[in-house]
Tab-separated table of C-alpha atoms in Angstrom:
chain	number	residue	atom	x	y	z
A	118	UNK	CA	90.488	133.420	154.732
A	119	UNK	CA	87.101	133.480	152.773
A	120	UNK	CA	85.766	129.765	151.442
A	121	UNK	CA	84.320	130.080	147.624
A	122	UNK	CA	81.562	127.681	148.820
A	123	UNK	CA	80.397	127.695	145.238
A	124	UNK	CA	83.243	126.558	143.745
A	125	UNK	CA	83.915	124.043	146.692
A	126	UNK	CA	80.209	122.944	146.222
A	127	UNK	CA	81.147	122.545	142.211
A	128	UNK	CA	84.425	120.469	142.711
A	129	UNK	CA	82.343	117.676	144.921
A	130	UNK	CA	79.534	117.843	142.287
A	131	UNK	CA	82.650	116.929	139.901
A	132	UNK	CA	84.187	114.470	142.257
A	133	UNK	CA	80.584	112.743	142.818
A	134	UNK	CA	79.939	112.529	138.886
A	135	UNK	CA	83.379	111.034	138.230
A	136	UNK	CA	83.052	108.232	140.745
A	137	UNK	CA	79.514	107.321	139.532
A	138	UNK	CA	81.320	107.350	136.096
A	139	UNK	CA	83.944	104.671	137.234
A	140	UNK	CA	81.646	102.670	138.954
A	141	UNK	CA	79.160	102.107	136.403
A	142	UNK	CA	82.367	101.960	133.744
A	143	UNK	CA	83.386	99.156	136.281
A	144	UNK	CA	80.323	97.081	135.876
A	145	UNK	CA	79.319	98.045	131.880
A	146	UNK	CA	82.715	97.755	130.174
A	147	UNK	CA	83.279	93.988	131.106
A	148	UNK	CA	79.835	93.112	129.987
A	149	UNK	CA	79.870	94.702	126.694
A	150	UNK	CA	83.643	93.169	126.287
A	151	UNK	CA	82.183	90.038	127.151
A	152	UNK	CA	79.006	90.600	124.386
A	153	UNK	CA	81.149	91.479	121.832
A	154	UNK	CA	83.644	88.712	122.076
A	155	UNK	CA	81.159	85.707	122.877
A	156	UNK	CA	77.684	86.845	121.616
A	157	UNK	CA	77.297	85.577	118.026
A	158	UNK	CA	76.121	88.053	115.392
A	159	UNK	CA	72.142	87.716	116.086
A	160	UNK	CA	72.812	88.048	119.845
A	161	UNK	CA	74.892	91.354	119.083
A	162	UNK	CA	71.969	92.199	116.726
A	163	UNK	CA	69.255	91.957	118.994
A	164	UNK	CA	71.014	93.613	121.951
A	165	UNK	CA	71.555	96.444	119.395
A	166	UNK	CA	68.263	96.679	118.893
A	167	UNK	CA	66.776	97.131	122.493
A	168	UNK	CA	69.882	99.965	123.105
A	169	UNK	CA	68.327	101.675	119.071
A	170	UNK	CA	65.094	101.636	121.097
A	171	UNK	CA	66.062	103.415	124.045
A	172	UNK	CA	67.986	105.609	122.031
A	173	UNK	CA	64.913	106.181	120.153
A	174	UNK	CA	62.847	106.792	122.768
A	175	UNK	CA	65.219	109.388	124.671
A	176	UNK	CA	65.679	111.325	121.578
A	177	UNK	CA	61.833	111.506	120.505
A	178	UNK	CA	61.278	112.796	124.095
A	179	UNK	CA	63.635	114.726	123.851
A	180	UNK	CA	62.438	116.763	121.169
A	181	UNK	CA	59.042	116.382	122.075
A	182	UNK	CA	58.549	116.371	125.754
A	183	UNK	CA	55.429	114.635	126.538
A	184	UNK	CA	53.569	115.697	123.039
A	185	UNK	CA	52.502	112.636	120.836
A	186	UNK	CA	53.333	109.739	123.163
A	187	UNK	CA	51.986	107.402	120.648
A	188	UNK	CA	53.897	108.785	117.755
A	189	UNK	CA	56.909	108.854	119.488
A	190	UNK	CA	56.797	105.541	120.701
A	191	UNK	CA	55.920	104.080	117.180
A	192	UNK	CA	58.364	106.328	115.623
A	193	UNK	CA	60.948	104.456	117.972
A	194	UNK	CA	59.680	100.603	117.271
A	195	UNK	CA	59.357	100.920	114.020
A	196	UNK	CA	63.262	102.517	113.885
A	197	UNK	CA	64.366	99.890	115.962
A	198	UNK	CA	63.172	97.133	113.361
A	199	UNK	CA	65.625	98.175	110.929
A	200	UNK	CA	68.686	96.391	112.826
A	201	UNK	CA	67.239	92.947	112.296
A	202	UNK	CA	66.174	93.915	108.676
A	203	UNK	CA	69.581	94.628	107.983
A	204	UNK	CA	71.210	91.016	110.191
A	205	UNK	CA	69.569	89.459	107.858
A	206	UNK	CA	70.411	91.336	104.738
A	207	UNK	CA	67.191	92.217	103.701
A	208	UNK	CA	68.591	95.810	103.331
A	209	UNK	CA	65.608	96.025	100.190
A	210	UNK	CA	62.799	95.810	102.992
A	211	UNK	CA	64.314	99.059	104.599
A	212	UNK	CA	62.354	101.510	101.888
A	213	UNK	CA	58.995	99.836	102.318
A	214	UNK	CA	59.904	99.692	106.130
A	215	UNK	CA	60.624	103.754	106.346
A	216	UNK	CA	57.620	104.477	103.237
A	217	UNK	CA	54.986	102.440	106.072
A	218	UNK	CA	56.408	104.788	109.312
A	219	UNK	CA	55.820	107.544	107.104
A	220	UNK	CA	52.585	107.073	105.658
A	221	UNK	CA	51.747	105.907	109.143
A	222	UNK	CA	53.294	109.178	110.890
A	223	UNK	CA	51.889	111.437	108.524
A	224	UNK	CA	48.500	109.914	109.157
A	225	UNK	CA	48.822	110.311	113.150
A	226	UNK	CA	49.375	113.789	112.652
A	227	UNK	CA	46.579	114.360	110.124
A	228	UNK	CA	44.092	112.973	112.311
A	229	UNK	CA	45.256	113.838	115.590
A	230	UNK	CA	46.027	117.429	114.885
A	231	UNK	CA	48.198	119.345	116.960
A	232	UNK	CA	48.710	123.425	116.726
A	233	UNK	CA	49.262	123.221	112.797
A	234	UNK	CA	52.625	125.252	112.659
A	235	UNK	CA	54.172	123.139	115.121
A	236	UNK	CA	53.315	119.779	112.619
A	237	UNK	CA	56.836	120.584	110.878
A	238	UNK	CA	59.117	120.288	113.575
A	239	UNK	CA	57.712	117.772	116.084
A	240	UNK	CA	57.160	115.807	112.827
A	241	UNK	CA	60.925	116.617	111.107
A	242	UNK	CA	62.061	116.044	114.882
A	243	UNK	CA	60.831	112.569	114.806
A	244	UNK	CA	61.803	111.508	110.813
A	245	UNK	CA	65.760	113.067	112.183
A	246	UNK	CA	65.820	110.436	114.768
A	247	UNK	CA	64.879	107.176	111.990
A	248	UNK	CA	67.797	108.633	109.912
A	249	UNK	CA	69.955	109.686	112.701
A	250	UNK	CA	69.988	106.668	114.918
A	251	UNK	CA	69.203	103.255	113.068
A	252	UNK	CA	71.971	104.106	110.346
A	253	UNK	CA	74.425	105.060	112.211
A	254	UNK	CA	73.960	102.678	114.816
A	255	UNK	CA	73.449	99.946	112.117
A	256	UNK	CA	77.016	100.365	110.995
A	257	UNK	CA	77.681	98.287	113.857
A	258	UNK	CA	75.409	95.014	112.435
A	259	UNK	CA	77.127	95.309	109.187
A	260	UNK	CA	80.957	95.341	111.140
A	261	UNK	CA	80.110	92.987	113.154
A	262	UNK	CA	80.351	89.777	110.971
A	263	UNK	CA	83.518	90.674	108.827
A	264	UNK	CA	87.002	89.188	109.313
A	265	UNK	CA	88.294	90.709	112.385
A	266	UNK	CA	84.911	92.179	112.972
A	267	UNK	CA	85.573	92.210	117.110
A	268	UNK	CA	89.084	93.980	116.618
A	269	UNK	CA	87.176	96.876	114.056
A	270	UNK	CA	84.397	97.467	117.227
A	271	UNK	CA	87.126	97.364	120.029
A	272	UNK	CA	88.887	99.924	117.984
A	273	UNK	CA	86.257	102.258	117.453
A	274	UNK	CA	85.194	102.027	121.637
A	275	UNK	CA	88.613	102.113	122.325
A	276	UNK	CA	89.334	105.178	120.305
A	277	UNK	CA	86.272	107.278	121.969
A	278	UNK	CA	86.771	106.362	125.010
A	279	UNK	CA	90.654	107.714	124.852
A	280	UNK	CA	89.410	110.712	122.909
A	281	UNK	CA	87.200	111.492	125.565
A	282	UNK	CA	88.896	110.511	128.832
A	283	UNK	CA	91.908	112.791	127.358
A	284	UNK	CA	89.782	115.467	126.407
A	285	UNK	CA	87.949	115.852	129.770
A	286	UNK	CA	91.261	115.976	132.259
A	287	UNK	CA	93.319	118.063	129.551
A	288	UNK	CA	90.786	120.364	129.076
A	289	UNK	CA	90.047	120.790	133.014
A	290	UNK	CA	94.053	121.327	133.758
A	291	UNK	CA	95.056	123.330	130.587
A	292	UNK	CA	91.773	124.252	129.512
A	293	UNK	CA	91.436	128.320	128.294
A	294	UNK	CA	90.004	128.393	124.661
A	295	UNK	CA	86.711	127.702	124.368
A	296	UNK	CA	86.075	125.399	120.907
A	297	UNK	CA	82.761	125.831	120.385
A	298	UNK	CA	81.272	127.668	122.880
A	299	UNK	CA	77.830	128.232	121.344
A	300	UNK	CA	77.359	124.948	121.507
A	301	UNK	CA	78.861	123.228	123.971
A	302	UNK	CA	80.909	126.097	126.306
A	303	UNK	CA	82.684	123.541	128.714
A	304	UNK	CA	85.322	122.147	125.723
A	305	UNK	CA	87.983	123.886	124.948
A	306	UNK	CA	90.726	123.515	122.050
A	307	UNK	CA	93.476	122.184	124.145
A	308	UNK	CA	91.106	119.496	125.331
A	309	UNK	CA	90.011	119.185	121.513
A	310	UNK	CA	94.011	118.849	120.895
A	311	UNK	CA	93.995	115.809	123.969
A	312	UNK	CA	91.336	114.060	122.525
A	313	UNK	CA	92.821	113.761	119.479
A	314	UNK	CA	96.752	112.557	121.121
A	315	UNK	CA	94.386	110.013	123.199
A	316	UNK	CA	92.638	108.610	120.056
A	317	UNK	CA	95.795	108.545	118.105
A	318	UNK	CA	97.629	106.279	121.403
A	319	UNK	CA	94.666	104.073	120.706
A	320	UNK	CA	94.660	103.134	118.013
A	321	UNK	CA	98.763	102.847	118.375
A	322	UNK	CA	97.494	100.528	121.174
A	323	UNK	CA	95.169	98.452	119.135
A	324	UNK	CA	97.975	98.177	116.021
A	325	UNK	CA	100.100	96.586	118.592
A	326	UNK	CA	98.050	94.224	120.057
A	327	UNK	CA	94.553	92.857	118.404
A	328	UNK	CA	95.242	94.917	114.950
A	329	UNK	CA	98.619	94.468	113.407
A	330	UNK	CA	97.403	94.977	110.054
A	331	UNK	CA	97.195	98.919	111.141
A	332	UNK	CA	100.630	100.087	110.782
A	333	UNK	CA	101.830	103.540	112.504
A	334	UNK	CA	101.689	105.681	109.482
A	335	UNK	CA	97.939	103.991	108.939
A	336	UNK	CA	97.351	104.303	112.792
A	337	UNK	CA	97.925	108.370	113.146
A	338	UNK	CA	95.480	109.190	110.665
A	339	UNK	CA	93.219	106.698	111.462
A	340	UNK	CA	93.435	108.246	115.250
A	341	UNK	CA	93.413	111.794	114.045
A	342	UNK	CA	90.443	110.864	111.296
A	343	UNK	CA	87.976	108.954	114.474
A	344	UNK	CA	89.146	111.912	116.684
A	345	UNK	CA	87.992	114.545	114.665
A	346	UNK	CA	84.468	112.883	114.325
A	347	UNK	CA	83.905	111.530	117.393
A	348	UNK	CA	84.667	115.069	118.418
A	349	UNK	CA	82.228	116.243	116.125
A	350	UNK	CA	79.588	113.453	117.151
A	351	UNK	CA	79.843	115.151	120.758
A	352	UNK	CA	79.100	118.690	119.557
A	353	UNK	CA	75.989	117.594	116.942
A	354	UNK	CA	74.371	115.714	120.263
A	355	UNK	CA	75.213	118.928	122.053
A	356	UNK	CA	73.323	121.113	119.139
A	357	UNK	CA	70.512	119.049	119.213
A	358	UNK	CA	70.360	119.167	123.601
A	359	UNK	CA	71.222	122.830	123.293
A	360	UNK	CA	67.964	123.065	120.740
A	361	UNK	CA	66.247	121.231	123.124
A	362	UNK	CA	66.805	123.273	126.526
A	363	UNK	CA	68.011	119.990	128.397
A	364	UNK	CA	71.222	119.216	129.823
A	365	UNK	CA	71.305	115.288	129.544
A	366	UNK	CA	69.357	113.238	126.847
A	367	UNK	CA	68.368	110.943	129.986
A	368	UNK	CA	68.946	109.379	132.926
A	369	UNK	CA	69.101	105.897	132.288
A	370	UNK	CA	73.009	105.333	132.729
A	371	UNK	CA	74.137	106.795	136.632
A	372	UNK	CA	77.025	109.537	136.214
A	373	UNK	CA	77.001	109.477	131.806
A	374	UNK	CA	73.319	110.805	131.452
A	375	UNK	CA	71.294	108.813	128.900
A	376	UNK	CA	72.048	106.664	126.146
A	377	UNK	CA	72.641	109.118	123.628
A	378	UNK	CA	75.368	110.468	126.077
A	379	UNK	CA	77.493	107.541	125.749
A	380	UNK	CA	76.559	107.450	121.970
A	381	UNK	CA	77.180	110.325	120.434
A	382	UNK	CA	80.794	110.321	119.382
A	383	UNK	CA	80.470	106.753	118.551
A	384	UNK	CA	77.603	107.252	116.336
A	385	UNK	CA	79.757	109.160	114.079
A	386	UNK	CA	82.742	107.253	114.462
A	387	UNK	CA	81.293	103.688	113.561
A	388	UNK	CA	80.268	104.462	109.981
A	389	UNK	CA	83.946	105.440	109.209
A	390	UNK	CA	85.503	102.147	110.965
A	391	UNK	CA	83.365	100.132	109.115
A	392	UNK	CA	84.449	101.724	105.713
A	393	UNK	CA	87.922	101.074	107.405
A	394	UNK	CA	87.626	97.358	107.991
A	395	UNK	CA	85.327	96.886	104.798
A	396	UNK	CA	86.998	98.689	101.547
A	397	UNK	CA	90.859	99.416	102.635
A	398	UNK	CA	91.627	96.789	105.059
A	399	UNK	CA	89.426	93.985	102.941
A	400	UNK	CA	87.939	92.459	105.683
């Protein structure tokens, strides 16, 4: 009988990844169930802020490697102050805020000249990330303090989380149409199809427990609706590691990759809960 050592070789690499994935599940999830229950709203704000940082800071190296150092680093402070801005509703300082890391970008780049066609890119690479990250990820700041704030956040990680854990073992058994394949060619359309019943049962899940207000009607488009774009969330983090030659965005989290990993559907997802919560639910 021959042994496919590769393939052998590829199902522990699988095995290994998925137990570093439950272990560090085992330790994270209860502390950011604990921070989102207990933690009052600047607490939440602030520990918001340091994970926009390191978000920051993966993407801009990301895109750049180890070009610009300084810009990238200032590129990702300066994002990250826009979380606090917005705590404390001074959402009017935001265009001053992004007009000074512009002015003071621009300048860096000006005076510390790189290879002059390259100035667009690295530059639009690093202006992407302050629109990319601290809006999306400031969704959650602005969630976090309406009625039923807590529920609205639990839904949205619940939701992912389904969407992908459904996704990944449907698509490994049943698995056969690629989805997308020029962007991400491990996902396939059935696992597309089980993210989408997994976000649905959550969201059936969270209706009958910490959300009643979400009725089943509400509930199945509100699970197909955070499906779809936390689906799509997944692929535009895969266009942008695909445009970037790297498989992870870090290395930071054991067995998930970096924090833009663990982001990525959510960062699409959270702008459409808080809608949600905010102009049809009233909260």
């Amino acid at each position: 009988m021959t042994i496919n050592w590769s393939r052998l070789l590829l199902n522990r690499r699988k095995e290994r990844v998925i137990k570093q994935r439950i272990l560090t599940a085992a330790v994270a999830l209860p502390l950011l169930i604990l921070l989102v229950v207990f933690a009052n709203p600047l607490i939440f704000t602030l520990f918001l802020t340091v994970v926009l940082l390191l978000a920051l800071l993966e993407f801009n190296r990301m895109g750049l490697a180890e070009d610009h150092l300084l810009e990238q680093r200032f590129a990702a402070v300066a994002g990250a102050a826009a979380l606090p801005l917005l705590h404390f509703q001074q959402i009017a300082l935001l265009f001053p805020l992004y007009s000074f890391i512009l002015l003071l970008l621009g300048s860096f780049f000006l005076f510390r000249l790189p290879d002059i066609s390259a100035v667009p890119n690295k530059l639009g690479w690093l202006c992407l990330g302050l629109v990319y990250l601290p809006f999306l990820l400031g969704q959650l700041v602005l969630l976090r303090p309406l009625q039923d704030g807590r529920g609205w956040i639990f839904l949205a990680l619940l939701v992912v989380m389904a969407c992908d854990t459904f996704a990944y073992f449907v698509g490994s058994k049943i698995g056969k149409r690629k989805l997308y394949p020029a962007v991400s060619p491990n996902k396939s359309i059935e696992g597309g199809i089980g993210g989408l019943v997994g976000s649905v049962l959550a969201v059936f899940i969270a209706g009958a427990t910490f959300l009643p207000q979400i009725g089943w009607i509400d509930g199945l488009l509100i699970g197909l609706l955070l499906g779809c774009v936390g689906q799509l969330g997944d692929l535009f983090e895969s266009l942008l590691k695909r445009a970037c030659n790297v498989k992870d965005s870090g290395t930071i989290i054991p067995g998930h990759g970096g924090i833009l990993d663990r982001l990525d559907s959510l960062l699409f997802a959270f702008p459409i809960v808080y809608l949600l919560a905010k102009y049809c639910y009233g909260c």
